[in-house]
XYZ file of N, CA and C in Angstrom:
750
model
N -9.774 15.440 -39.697
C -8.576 15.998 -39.105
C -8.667 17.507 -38.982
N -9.081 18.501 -40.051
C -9.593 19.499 -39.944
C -9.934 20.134 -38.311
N -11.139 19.098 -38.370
C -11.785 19.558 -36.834
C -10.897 19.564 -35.753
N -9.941 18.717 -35.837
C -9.077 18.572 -34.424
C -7.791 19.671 -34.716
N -7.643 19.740 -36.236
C -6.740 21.009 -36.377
C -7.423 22.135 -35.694
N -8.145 22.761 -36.048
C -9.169 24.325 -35.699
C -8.680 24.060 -34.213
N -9.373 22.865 -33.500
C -9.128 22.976 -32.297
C -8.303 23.076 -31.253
N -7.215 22.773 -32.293
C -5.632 22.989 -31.836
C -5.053 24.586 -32.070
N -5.788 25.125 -33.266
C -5.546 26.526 -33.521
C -6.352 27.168 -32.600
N -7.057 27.096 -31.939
C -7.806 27.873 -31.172
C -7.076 27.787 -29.793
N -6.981 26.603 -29.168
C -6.572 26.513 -27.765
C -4.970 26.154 -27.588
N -4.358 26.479 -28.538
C -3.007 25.551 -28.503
C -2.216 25.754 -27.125
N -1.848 25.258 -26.417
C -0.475 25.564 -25.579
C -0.493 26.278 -24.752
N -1.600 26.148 -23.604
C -1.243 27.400 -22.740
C -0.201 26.983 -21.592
N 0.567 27.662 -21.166
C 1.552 27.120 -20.383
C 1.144 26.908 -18.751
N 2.019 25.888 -17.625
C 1.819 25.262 -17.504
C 1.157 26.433 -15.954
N 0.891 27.660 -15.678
C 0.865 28.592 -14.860
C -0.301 28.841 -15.529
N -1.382 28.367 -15.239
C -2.824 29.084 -16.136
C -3.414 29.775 -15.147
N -4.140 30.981 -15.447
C -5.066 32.022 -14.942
C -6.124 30.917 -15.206
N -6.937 31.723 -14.081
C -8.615 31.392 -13.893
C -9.221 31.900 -15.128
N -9.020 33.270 -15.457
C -9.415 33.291 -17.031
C -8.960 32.154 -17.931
N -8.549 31.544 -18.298
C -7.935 30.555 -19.078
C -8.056 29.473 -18.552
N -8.230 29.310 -17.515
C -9.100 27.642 -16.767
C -10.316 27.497 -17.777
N -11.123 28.475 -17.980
C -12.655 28.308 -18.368
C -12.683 27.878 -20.142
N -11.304 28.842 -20.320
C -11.249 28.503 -21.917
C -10.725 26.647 -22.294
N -9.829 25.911 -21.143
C -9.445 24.914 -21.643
C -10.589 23.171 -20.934
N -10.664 23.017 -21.975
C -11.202 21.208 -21.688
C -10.757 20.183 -20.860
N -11.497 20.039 -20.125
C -10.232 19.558 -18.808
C -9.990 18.102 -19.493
N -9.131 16.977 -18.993
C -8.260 16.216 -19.519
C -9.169 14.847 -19.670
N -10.426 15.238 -18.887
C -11.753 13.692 -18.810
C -12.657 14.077 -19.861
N -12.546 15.206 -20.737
C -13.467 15.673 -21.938
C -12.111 15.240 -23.345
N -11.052 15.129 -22.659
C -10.197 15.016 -24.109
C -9.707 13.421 -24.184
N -9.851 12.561 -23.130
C -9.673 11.303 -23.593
C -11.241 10.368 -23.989
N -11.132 10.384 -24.852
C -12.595 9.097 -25.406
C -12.379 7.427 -25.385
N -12.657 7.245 -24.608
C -12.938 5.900 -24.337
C -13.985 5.035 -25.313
N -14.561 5.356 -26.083
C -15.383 5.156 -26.533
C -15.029 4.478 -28.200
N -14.524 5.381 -28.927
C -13.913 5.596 -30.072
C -12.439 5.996 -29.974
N -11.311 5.344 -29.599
C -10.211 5.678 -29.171
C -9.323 5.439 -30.507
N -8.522 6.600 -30.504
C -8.123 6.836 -32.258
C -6.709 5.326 -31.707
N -6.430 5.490 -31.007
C -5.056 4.670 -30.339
C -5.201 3.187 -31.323
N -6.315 2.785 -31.251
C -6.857 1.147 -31.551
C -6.276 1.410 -33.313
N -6.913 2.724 -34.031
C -6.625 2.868 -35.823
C -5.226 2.530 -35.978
N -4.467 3.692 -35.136
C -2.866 3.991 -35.013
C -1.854 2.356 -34.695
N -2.981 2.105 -33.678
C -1.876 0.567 -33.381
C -2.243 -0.555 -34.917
N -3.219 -0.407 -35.237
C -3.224 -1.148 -36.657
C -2.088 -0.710 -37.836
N -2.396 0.648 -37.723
C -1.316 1.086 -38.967
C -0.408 0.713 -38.364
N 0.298 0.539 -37.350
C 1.586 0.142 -36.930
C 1.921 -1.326 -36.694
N 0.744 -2.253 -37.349
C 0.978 -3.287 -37.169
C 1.182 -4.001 -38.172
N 0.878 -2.744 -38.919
C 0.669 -3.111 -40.684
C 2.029 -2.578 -41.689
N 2.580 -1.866 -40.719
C 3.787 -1.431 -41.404
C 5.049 -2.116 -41.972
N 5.409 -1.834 -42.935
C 6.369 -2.036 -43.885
C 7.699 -1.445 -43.549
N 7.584 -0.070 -42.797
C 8.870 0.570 -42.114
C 9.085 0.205 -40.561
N 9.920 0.103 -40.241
C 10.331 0.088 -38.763
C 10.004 1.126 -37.638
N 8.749 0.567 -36.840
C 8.310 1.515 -36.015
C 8.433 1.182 -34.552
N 9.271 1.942 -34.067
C 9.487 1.628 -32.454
C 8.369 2.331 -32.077
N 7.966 1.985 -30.797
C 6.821 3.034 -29.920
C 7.552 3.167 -28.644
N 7.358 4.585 -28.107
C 8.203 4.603 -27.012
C 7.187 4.810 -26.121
N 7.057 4.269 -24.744
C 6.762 3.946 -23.784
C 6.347 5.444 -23.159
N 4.854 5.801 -22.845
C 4.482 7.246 -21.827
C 4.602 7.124 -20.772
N 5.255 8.120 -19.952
C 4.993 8.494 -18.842
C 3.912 8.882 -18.897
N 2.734 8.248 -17.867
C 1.443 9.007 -17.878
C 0.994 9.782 -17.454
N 1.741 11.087 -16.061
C 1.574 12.333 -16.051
C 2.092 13.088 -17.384
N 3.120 12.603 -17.665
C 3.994 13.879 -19.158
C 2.677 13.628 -19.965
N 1.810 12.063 -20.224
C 1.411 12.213 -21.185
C -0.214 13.364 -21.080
N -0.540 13.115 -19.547
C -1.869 13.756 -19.783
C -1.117 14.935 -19.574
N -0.530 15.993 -19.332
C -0.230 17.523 -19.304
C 0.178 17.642 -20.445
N 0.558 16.821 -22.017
C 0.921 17.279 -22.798
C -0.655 17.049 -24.377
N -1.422 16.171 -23.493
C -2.597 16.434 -24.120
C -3.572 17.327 -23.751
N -3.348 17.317 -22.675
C -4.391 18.674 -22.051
C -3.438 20.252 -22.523
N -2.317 20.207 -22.574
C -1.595 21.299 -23.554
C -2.525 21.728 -24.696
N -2.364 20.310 -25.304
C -2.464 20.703 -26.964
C -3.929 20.627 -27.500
N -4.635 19.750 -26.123
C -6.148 20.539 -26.809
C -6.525 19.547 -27.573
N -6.320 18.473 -27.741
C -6.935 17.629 -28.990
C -7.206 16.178 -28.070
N -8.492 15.890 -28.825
C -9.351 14.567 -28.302
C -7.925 13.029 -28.482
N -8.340 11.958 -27.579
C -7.693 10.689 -27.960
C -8.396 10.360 -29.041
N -9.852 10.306 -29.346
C -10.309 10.290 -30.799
C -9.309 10.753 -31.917
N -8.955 11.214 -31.824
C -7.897 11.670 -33.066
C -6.744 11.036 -33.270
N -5.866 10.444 -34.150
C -4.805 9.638 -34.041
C -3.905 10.946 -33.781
N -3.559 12.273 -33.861
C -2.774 12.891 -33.016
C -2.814 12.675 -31.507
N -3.892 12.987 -30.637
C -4.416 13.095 -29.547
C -3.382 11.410 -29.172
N -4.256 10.501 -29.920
C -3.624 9.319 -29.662
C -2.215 8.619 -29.353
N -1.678 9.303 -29.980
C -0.182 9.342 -30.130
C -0.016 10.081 -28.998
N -0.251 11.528 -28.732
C 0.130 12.154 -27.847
C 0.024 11.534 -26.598
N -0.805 11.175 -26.088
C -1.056 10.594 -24.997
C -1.111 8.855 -24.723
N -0.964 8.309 -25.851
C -0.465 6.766 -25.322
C 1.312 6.313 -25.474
N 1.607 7.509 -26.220
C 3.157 7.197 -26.393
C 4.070 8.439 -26.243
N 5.299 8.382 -26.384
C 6.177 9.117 -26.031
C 6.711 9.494 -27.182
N 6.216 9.399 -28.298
C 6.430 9.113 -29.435
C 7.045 8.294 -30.277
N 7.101 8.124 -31.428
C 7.621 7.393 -32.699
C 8.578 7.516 -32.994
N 9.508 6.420 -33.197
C 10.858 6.486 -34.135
C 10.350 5.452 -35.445
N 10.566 6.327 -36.613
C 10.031 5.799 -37.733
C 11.739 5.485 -38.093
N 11.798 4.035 -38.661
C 12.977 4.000 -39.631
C 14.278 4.039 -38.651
N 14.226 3.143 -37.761
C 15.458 2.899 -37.016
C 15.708 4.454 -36.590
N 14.606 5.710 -36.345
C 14.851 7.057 -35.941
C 15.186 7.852 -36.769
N 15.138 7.423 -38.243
C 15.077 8.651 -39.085
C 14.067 9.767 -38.852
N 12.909 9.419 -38.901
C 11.821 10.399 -38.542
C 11.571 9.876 -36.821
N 11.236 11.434 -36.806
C 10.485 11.386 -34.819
C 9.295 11.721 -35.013
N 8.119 10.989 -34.901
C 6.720 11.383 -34.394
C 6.998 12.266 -33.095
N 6.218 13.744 -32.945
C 6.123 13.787 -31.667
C 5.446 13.225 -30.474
N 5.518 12.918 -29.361
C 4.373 12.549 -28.656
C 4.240 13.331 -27.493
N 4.052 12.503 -26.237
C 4.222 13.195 -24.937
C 5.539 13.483 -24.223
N 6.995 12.597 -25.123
C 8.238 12.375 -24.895
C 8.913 11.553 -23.690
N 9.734 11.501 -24.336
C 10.339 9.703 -23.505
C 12.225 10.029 -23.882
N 12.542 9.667 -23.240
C 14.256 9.589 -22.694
C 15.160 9.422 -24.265
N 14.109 9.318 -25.280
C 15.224 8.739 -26.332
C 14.852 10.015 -27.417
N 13.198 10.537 -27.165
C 12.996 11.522 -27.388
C 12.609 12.607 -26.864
N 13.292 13.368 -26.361
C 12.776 14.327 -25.050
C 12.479 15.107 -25.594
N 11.353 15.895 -25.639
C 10.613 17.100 -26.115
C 9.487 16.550 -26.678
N 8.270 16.624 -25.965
C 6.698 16.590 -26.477
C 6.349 17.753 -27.408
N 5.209 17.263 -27.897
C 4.494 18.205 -28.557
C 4.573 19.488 -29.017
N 3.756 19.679 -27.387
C 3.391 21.356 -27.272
C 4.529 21.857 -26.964
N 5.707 21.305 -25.934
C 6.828 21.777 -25.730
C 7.916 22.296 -27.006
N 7.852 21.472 -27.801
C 9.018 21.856 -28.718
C 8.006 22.901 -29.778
N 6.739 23.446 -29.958
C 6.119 23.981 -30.580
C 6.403 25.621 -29.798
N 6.696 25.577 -28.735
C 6.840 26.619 -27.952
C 8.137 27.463 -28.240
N 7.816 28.822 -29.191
C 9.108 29.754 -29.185
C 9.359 28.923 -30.738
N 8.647 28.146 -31.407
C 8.658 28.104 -32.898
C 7.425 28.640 -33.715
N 5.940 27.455 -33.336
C 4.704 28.207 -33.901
C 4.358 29.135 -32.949
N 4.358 29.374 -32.124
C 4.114 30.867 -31.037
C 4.946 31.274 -30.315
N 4.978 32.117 -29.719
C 6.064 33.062 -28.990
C 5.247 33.243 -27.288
N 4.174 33.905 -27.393
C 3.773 34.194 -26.249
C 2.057 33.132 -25.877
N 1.970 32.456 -25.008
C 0.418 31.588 -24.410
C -0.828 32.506 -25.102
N -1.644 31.942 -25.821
C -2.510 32.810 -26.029
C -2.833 32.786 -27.480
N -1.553 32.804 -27.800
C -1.476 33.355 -29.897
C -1.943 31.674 -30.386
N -2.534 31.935 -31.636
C -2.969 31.314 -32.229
C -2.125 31.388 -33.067
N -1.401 29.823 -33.306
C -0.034 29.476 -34.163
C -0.437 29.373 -35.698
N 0.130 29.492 -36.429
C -0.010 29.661 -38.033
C 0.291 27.875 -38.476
N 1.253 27.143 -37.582
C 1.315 26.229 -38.202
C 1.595 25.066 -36.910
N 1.965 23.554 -36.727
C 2.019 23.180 -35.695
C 3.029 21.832 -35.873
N 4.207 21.817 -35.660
C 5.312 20.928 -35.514
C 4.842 19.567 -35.215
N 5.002 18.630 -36.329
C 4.722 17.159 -35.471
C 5.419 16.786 -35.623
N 6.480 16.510 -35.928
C 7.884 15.477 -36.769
C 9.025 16.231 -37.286
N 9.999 15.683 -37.220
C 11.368 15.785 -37.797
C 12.046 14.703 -38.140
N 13.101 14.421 -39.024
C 13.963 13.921 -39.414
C 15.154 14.089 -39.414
N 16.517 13.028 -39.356
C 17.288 13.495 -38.980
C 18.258 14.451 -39.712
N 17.614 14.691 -40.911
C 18.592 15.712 -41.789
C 18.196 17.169 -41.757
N 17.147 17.439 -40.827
C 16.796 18.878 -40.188
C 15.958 18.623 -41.101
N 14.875 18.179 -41.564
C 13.869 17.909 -42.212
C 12.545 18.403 -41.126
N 11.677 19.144 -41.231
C 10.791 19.386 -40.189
C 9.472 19.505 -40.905
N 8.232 18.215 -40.449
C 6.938 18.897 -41.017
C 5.820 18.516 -39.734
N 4.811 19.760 -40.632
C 4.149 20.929 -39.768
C 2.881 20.420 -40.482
N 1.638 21.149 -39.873
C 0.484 21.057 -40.041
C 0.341 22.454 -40.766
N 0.107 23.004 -41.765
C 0.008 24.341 -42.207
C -1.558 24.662 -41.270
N -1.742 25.675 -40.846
C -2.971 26.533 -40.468
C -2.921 27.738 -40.569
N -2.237 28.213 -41.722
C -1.982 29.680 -42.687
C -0.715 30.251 -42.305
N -0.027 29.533 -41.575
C 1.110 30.573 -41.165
C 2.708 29.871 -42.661
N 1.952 28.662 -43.106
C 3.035 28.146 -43.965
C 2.866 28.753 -45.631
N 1.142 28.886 -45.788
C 0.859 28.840 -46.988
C -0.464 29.981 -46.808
N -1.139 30.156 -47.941
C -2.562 30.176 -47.674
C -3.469 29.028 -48.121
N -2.411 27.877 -49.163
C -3.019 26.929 -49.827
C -2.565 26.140 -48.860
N -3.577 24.968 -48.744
C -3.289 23.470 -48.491
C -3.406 23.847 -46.597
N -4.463 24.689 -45.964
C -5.085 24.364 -44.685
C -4.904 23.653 -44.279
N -4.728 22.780 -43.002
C -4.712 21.534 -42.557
C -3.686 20.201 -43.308
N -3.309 20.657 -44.368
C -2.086 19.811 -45.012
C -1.245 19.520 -44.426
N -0.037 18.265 -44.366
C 1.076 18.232 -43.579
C 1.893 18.613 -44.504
N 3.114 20.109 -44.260
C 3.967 20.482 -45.379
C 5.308 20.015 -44.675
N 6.381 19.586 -45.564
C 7.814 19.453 -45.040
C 8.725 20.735 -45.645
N 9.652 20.895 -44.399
C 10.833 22.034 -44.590
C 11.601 21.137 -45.001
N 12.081 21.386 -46.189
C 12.919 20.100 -47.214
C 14.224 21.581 -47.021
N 15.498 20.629 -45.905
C 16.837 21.097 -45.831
C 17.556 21.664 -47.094
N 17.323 20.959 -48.109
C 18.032 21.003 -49.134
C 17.639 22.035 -50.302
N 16.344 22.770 -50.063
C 16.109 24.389 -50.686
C 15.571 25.067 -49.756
N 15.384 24.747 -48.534
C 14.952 25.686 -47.626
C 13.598 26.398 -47.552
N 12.585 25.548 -47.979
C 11.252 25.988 -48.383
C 10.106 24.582 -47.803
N 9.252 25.523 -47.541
C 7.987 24.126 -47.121
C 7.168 23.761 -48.626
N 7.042 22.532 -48.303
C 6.645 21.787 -49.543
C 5.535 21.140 -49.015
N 4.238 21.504 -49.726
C 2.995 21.408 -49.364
C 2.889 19.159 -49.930
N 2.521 18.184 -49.008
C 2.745 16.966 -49.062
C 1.167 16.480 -49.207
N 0.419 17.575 -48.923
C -1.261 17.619 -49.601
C -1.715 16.293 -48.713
N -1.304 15.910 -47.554
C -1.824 14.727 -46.911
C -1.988 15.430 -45.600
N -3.319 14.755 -44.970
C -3.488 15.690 -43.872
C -2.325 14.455 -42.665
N -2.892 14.543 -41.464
C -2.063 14.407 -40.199
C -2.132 12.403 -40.013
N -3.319 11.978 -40.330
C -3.613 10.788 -40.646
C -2.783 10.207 -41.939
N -3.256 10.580 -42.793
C -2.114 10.074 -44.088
C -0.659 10.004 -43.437
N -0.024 11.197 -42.735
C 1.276 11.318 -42.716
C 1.554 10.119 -41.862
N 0.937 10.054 -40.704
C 0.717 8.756 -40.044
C 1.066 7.294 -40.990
N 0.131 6.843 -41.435
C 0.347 5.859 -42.556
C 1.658 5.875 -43.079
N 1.854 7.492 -43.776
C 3.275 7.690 -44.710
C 4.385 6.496 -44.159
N 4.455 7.480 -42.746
C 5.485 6.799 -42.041
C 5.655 5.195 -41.473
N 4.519 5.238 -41.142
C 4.552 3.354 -41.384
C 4.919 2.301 -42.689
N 4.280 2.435 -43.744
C 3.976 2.165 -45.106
C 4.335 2.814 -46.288
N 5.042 4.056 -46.017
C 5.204 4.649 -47.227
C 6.714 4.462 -48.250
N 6.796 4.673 -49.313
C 8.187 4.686 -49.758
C 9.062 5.526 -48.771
N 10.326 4.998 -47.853
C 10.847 6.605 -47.222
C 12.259 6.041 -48.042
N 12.559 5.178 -48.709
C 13.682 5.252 -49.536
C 13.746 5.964 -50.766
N 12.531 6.455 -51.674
C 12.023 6.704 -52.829
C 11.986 8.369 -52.162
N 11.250 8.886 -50.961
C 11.641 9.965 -50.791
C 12.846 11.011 -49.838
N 13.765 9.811 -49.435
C 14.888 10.159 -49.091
C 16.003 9.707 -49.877
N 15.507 9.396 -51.384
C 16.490 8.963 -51.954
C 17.867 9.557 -52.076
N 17.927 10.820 -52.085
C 18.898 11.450 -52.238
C 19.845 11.885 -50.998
N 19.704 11.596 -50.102
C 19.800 11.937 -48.598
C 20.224 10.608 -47.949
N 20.312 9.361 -48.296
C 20.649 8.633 -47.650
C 22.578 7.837 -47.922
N 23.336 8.532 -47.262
C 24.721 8.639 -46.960
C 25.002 7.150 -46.551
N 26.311 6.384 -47.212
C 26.571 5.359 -47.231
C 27.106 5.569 -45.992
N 26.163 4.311 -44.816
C 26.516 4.235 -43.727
C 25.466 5.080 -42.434
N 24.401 5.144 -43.005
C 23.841 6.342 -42.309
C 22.503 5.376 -41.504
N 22.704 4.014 -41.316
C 21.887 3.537 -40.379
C 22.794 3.574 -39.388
N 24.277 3.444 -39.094
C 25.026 3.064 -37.795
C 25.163 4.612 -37.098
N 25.369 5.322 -38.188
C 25.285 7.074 -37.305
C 23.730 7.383 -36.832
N 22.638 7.172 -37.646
C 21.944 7.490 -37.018
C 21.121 6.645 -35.343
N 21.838 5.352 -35.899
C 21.592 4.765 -34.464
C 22.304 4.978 -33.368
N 23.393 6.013 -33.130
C 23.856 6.230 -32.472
C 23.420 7.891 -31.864
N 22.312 8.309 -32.719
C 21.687 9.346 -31.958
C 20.661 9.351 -31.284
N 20.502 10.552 -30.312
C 18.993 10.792 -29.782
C 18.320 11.402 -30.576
N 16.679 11.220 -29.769
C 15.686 12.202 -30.952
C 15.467 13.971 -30.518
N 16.614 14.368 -29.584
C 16.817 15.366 -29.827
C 18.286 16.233 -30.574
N 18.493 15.086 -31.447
C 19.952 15.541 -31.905
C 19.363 15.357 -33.960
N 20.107 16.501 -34.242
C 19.912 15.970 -35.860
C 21.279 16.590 -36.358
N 21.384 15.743 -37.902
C 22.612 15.666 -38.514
C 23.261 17.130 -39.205
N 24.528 17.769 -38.862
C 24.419 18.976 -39.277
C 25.691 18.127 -40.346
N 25.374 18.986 -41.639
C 26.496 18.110 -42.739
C 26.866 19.524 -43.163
N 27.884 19.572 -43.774
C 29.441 21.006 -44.298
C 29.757 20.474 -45.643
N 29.637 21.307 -46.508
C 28.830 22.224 -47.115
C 27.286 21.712 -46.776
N 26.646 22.991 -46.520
C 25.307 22.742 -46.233
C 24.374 21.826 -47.806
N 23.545 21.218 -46.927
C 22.630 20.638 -48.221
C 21.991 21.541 -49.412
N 21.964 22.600 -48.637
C 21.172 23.313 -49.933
C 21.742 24.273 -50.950
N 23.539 23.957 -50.615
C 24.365 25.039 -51.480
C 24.667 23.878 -52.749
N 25.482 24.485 -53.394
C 25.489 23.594 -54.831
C 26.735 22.870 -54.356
N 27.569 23.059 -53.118
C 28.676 21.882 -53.251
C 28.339 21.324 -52.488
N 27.035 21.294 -51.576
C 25.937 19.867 -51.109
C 25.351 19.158 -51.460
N 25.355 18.642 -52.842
C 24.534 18.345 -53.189
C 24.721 17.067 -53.140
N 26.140 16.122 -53.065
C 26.454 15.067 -53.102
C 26.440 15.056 -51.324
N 25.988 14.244 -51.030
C 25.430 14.357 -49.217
C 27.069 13.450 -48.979
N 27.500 11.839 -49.470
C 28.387 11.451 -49.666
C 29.656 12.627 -49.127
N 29.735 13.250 -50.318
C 31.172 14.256 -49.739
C 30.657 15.303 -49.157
N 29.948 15.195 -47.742
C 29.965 16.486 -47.059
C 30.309 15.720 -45.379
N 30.933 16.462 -44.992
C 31.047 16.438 -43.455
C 29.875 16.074 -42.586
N 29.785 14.988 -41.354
C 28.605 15.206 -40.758
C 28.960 15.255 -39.302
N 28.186 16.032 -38.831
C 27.759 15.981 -36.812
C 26.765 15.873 -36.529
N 26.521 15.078 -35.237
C 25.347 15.438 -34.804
C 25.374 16.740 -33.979
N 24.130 17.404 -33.641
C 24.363 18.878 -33.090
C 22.296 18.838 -32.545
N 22.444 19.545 -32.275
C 20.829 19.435 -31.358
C 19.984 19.921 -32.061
N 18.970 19.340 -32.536
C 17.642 19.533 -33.507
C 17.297 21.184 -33.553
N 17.530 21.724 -32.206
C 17.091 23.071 -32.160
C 18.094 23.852 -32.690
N 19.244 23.321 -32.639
C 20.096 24.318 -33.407
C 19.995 24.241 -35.133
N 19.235 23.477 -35.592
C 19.222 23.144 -36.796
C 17.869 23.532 -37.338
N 17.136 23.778 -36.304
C 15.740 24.992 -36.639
C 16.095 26.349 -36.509
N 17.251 26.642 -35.946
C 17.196 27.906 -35.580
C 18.007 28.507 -37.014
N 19.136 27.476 -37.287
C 20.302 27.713 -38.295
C 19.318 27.609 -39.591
N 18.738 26.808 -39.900
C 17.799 27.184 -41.154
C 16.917 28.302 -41.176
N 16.144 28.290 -40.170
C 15.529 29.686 -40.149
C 16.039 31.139 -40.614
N 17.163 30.870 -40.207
C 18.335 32.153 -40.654
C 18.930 31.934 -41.888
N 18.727 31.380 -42.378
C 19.274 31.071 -43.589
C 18.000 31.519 -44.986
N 16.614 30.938 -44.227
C 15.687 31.200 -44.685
C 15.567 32.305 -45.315
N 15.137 33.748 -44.012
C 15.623 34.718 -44.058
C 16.402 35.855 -45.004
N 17.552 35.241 -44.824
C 18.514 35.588 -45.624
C 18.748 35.447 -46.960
N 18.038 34.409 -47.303
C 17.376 33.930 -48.753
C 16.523 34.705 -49.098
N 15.434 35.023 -48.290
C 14.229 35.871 -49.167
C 13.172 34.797 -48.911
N 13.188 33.479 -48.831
C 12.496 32.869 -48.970
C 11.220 33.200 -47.488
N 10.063 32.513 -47.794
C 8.796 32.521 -46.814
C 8.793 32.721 -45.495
């Protein structure tokens, strides 16, 4: 996974207006799908093997090849794979969103929603790289130094409830698995609000849960007695971020 990380740190995201200089730097889209060794075949096993509830949402197959030729990474790779055979993942009746190439229930691919979070301007080499969220503004990332200096290539989660990334020491494959097979009751134990399969089935995967008193103050802590809305995922990256901030924290 490593290797397909670097390669994502190197070429990530150039937008969709490329210079001829930057033609030469990117892999055109018949060098990034492998036919050969196709990570898609691993991914559809783990998903066949799963213990959690995994919808797959259906690619558009232009969104999907402009959002793998974005991001730079082989179909060999179960990222790549995902990216480009699906629109992404709803893990858990849509608690967690795999990103993918995006689809109507989850609109925002990849490289798109990475844009104006791990980089600002085409070109920069991102510190870290967005694959997933959850619906309690839960967000994890691929660290590539911009999260940590420890745990490279690790998948870390922004855990809502202290406002800090928490290194999960599993690279992009494991997290994969996680979400198929893993305890997500044991690690959302505390977070799961009586009644919170019928609200969350009533959202999209660009909406996440904003709850009053926030989760991470001390009269949040009972999720039960706090207020909830849905409100748009981006406002709930932007509102933690500032909060971050303002904390002192990373």
């Amino acid at each position: 996974m490593k290797l397909y990380l670097y390669a994502v740190i190197i070429t990530l995201f150039i937008s969709p207006v490329i210079t001829n200089a930057q033609i030469h730097k990117m892999k055109p889209l018949n060098e990034l799908i492998n036919t050969k060794e196709p990570g898609w075949e691993l991914v559809q096993k783990w998903i066949k093997a799963a213990t959690n509830h995994i919808e797959v949402l259906p690619k558009d197959s232009a969104r999907a090849d402009h959002a793998l030729y974005l991001t730079q990474v082989t179909t060999r790779s179960p990222m790549g794979a995902i990216i480009h055979e699906t629109g992404g993942l709803l893990v858990d009746h849509g608690w967690i969103r795999v990103l993918g190439s995006g689809h109507e229930k989850l609109n925002r691919s990849l490289p798109a929603w990475n844009k104006g979070k791990s980089y600002t301007n085409e070109g920069e080499q991102p510190g870290f790289l967005l694959i997933a969220d959850d619906v309690l503004g839960g967000f994890f990332a691929i660290n590539a130094g911009g999260l940590s200096s420890q745990g490279i290539g690790s998948v870390f989660y922004f855990a809502p409830d202290n406002l800090e990334w928490e290194n999960m020491e599993i690279g992009y494959s494991d997290f994969i698995t996680f979400c198929c097979s893993g305890d997500l009751k044991q690690f959302y134990q505390d977070f799961r609000w009586t009644g919170w399969e019928d609200d969350v089935a009533k959202m999209s995967g660009t909406q996440g849960m904003s709850f009053f008193p926030f989760l991470f103050t001390k009269e949040g802590k009972d999720i039960n007695n706090t207020s909830k809305k849905p409100v748009p995922v981006e406002e709930l990256w932007t509102l933690q971020n500032e909060h971050t901030k303002d904390a002192g924290h990373h």
